PDB file of C-alpha atoms in Angstrom:
ATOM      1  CA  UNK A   1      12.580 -56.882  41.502  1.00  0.00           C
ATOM      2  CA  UNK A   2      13.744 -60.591  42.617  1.00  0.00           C
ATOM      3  CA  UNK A   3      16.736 -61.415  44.042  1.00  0.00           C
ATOM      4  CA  UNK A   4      17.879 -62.912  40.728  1.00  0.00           C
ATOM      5  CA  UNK A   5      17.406 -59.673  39.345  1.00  0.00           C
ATOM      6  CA  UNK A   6      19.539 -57.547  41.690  1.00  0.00           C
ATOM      7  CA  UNK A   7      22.231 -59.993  41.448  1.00  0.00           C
ATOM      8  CA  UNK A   8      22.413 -59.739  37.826  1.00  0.00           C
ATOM      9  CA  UNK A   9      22.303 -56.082  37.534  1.00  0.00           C
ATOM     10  CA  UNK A  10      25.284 -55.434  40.371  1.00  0.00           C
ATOM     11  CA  UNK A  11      27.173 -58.168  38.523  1.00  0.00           C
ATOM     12  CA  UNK A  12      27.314 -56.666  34.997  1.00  0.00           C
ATOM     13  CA  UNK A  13      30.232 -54.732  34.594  1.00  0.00           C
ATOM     14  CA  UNK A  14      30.124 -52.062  32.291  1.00  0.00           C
ATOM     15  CA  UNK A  15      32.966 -51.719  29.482  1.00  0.00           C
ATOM     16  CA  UNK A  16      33.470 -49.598  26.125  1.00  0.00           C
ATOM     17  CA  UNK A  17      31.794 -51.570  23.242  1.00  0.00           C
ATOM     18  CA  UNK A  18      33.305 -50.292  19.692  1.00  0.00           C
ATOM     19  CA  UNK A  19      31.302 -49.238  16.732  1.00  0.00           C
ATOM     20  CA  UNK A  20      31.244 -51.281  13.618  1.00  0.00           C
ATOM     21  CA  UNK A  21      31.198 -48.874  10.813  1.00  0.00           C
ATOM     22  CA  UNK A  22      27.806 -49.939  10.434  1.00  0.00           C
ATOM     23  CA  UNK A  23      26.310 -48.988  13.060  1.00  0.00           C
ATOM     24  CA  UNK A  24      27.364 -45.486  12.488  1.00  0.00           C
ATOM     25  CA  UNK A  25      26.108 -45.442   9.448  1.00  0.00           C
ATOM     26  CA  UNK A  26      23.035 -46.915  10.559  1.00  0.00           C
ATOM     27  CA  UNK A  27      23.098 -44.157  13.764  1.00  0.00           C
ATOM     28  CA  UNK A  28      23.415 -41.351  10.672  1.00  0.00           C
ATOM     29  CA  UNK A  29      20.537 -42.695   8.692  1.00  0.00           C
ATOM     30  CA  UNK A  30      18.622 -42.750  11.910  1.00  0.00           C
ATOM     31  CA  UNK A  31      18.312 -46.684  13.133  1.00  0.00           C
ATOM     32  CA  UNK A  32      17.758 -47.592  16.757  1.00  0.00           C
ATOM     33  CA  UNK A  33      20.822 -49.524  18.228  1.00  0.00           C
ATOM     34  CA  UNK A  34      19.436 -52.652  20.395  1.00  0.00           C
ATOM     35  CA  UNK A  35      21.062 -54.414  22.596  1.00  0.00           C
ATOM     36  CA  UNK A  36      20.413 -57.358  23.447  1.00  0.00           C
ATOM     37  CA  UNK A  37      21.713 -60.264  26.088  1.00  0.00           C
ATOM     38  CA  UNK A  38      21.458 -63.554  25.223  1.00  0.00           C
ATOM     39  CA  UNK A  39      22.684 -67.039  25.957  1.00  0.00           C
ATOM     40  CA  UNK A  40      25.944 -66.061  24.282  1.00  0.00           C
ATOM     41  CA  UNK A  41      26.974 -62.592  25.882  1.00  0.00           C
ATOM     42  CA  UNK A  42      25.738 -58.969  25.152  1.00  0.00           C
ATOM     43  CA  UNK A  43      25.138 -58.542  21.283  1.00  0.00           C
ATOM     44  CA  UNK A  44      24.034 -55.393  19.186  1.00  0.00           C
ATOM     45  CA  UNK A  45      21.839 -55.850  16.390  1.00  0.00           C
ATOM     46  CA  UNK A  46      20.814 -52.524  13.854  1.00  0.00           C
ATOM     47  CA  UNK A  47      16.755 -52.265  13.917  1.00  0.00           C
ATOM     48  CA  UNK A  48      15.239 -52.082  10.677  1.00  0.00           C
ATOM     49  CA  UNK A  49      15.446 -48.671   8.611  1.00  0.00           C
ATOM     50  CA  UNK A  50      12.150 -47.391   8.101  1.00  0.00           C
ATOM     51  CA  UNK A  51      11.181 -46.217   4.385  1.00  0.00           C
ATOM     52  CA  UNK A  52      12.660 -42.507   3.514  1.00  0.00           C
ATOM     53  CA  UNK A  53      10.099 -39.862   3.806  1.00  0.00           C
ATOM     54  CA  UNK A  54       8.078 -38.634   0.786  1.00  0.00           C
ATOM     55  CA  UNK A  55       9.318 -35.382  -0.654  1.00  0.00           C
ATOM     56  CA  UNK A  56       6.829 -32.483   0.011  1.00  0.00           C
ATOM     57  CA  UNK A  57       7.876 -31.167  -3.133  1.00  0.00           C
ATOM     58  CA  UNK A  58      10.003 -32.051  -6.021  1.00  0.00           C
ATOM     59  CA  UNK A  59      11.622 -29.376  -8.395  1.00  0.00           C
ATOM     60  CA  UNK A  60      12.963 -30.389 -11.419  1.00  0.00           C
ATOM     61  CA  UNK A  61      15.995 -28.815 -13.498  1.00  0.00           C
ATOM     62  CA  UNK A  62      17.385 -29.455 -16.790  1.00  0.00           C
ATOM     63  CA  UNK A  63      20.476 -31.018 -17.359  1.00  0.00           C
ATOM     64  CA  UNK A  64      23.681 -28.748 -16.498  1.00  0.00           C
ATOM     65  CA  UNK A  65      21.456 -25.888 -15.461  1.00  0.00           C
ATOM     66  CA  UNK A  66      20.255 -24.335 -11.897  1.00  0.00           C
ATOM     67  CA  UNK A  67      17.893 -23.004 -13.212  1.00  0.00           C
ATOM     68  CA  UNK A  68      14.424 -23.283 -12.389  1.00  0.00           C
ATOM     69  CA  UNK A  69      11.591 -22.892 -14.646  1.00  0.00           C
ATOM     70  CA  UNK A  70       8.391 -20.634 -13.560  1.00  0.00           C
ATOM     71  CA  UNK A  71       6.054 -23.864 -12.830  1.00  0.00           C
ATOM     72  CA  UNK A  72       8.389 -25.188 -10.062  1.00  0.00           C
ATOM     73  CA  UNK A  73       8.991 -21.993  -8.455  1.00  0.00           C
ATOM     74  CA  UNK A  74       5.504 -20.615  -8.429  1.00  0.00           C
ATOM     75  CA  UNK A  75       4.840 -24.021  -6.765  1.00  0.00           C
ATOM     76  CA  UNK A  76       7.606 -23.922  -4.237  1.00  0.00           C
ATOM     77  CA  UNK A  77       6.194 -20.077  -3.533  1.00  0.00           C
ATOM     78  CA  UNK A  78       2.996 -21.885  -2.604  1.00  0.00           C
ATOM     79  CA  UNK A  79       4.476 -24.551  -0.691  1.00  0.00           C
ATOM     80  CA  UNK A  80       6.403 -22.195   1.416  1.00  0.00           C
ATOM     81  CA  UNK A  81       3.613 -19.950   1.674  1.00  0.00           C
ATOM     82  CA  UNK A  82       1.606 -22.106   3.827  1.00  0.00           C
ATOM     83  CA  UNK A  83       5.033 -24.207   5.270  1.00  0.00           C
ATOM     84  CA  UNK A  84       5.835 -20.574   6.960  1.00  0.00           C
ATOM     85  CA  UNK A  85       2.635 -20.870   9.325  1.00  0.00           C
ATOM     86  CA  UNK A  86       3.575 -23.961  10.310  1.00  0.00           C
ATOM     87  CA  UNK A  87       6.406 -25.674  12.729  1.00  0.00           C
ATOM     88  CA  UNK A  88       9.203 -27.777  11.644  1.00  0.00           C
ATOM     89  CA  UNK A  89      12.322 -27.837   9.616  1.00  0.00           C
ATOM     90  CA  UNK A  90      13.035 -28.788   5.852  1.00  0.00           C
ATOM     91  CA  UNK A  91      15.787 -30.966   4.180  1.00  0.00           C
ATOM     92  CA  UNK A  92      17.047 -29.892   1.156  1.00  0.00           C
ATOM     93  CA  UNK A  93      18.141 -32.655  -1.005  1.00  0.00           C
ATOM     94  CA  UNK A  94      19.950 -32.074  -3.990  1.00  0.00           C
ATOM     95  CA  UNK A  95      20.904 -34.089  -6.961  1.00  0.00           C
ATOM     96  CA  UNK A  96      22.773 -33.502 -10.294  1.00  0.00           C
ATOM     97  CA  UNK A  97      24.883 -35.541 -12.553  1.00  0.00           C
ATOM     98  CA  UNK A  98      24.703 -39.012 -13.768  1.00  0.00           C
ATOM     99  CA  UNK A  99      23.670 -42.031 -11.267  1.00  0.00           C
ATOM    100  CA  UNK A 100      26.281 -42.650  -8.226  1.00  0.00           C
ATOM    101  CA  UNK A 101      28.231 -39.724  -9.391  1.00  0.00           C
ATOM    102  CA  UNK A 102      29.289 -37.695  -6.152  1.00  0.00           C
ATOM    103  CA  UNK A 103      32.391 -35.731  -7.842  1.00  0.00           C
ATOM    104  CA  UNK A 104      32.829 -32.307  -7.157  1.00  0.00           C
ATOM    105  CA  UNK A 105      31.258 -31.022 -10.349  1.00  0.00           C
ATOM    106  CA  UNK A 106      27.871 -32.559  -9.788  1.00  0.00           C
ATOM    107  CA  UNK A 107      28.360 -31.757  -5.879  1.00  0.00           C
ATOM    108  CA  UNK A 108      29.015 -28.225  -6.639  1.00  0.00           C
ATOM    109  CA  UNK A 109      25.557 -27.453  -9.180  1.00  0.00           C
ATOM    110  CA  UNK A 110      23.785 -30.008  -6.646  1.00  0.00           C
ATOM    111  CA  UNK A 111      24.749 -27.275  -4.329  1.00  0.00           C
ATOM    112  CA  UNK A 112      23.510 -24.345  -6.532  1.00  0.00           C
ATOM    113  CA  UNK A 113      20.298 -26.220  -7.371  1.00  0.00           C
ATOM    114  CA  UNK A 114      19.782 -26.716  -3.172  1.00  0.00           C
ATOM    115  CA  UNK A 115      20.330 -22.920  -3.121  1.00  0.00           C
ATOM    116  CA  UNK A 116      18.314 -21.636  -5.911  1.00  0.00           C
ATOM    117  CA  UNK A 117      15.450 -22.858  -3.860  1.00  0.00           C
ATOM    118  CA  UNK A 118      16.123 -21.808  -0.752  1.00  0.00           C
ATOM    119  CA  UNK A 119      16.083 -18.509  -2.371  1.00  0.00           C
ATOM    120  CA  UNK A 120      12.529 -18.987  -2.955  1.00  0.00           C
ATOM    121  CA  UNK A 121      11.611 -20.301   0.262  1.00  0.00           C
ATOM    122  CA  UNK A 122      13.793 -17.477   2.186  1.00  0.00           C
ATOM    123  CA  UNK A 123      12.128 -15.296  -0.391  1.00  0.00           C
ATOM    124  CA  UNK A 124       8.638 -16.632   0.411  1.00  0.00           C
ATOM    125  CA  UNK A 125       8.798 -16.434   4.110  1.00  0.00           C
ATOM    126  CA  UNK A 126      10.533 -19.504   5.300  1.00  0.00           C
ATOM    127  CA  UNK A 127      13.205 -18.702   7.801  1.00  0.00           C
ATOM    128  CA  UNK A 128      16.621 -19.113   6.880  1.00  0.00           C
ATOM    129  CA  UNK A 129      17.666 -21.386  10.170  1.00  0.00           C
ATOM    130  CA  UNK A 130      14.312 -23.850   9.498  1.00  0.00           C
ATOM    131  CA  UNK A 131      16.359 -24.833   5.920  1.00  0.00           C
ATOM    132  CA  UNK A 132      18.955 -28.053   5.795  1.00  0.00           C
ATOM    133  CA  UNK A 133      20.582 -28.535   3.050  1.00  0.00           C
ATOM    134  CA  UNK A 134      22.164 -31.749   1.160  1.00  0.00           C
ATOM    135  CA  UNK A 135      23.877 -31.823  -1.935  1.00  0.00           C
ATOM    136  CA  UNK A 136      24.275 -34.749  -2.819  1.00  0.00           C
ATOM    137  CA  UNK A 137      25.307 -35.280  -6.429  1.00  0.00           C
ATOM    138  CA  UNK A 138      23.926 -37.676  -8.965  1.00  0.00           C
ATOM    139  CA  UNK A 139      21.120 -40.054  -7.644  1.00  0.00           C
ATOM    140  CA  UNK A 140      21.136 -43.283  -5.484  1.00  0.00           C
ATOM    141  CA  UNK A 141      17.342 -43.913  -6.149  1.00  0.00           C
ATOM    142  CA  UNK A 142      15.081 -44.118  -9.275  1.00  0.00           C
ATOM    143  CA  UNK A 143      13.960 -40.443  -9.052  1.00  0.00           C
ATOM    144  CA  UNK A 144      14.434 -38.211 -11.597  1.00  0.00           C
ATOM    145  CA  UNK A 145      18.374 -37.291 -11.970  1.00  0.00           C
ATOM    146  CA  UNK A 146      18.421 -33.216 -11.749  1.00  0.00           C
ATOM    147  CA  UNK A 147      15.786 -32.611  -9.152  1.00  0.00           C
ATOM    148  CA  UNK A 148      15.761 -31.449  -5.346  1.00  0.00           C
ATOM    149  CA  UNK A 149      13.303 -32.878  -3.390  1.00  0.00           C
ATOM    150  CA  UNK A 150      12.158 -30.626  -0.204  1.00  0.00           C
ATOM    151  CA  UNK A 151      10.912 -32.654   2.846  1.00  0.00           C
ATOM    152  CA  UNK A 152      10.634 -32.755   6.253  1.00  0.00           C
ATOM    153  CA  UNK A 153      13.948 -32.809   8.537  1.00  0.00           C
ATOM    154  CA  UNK A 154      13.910 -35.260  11.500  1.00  0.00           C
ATOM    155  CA  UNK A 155      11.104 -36.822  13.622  1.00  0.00           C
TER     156      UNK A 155
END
């Protein structure tokens, strides 16, 4: 390390930086904080977001209902059938209601919808703690609107 070096590090002092709203949000949704220094002073900048994951497995519900019909579940038995043998967590994301709708009705059967299949995963051999769950209420994305999509959690 040169000279130049050493006498930058020992002169940069250290001092709380605030968080814009934004960058929590972008901490929740998982974005790398960068800093860099420039010719201007220390500035953060948000990395890009990468694409969400892919659900595993989609179940679908009808409208008003948490009930799920015998094609989804026997295909959520074999998902979590061979999803047991293996390591990892799963992320529960629920949806119900009309698009952007997060009020407490379509939170609430988002909710039921999120359990009804963790039932079948507990039920299948999935361990209870491996299980994250989101409800979520109506939909932010094109999907389908009554649905839960199962995928992986984290890394």
């Amino acid at each position: 390390m040169t000279s130049l070096h050493m006498t930058l590090l020992s002169t940069i002092k250290a001092r709380p930086v605030a968080r814009s709203p934004l960058s929590a949000l972008g901490a929740m949704l998982g974005a790398a904080i960068w800093l860099t220094l420039g010719a201007s002073g220390l500035a953060a900048a948000e990395a890009p977001l990468s694409p969400p994951k892919p659900a595993l497995v989609r179940v679908l519900f009808e409208p008003e209902t948490a009930v799920m019909g015998q094609t989804s579940r026997e295909d959520l038995s074999a998902f979590a059938e061979d999803f047991r043998r293996r390591s990892g967590r799963l992320e529960l994301r629920a949806y119900a209601g009309p698009p952007h709708d997060t009020s407490s009705n379509a939170r609430r059967l988002a909710l039921k919808r999120a359990l009804s299949v963790r039932r079948v995963l507990v039920s299948n051999g999935v361990t209870a703690e491996r299980i994250y769950v989101r409800a979520l209420g109506g939909t932010s994305d094109s999907g389908p609107t009554d649905r839960v999509d199962v995928r992986l959690f984290g890394g």
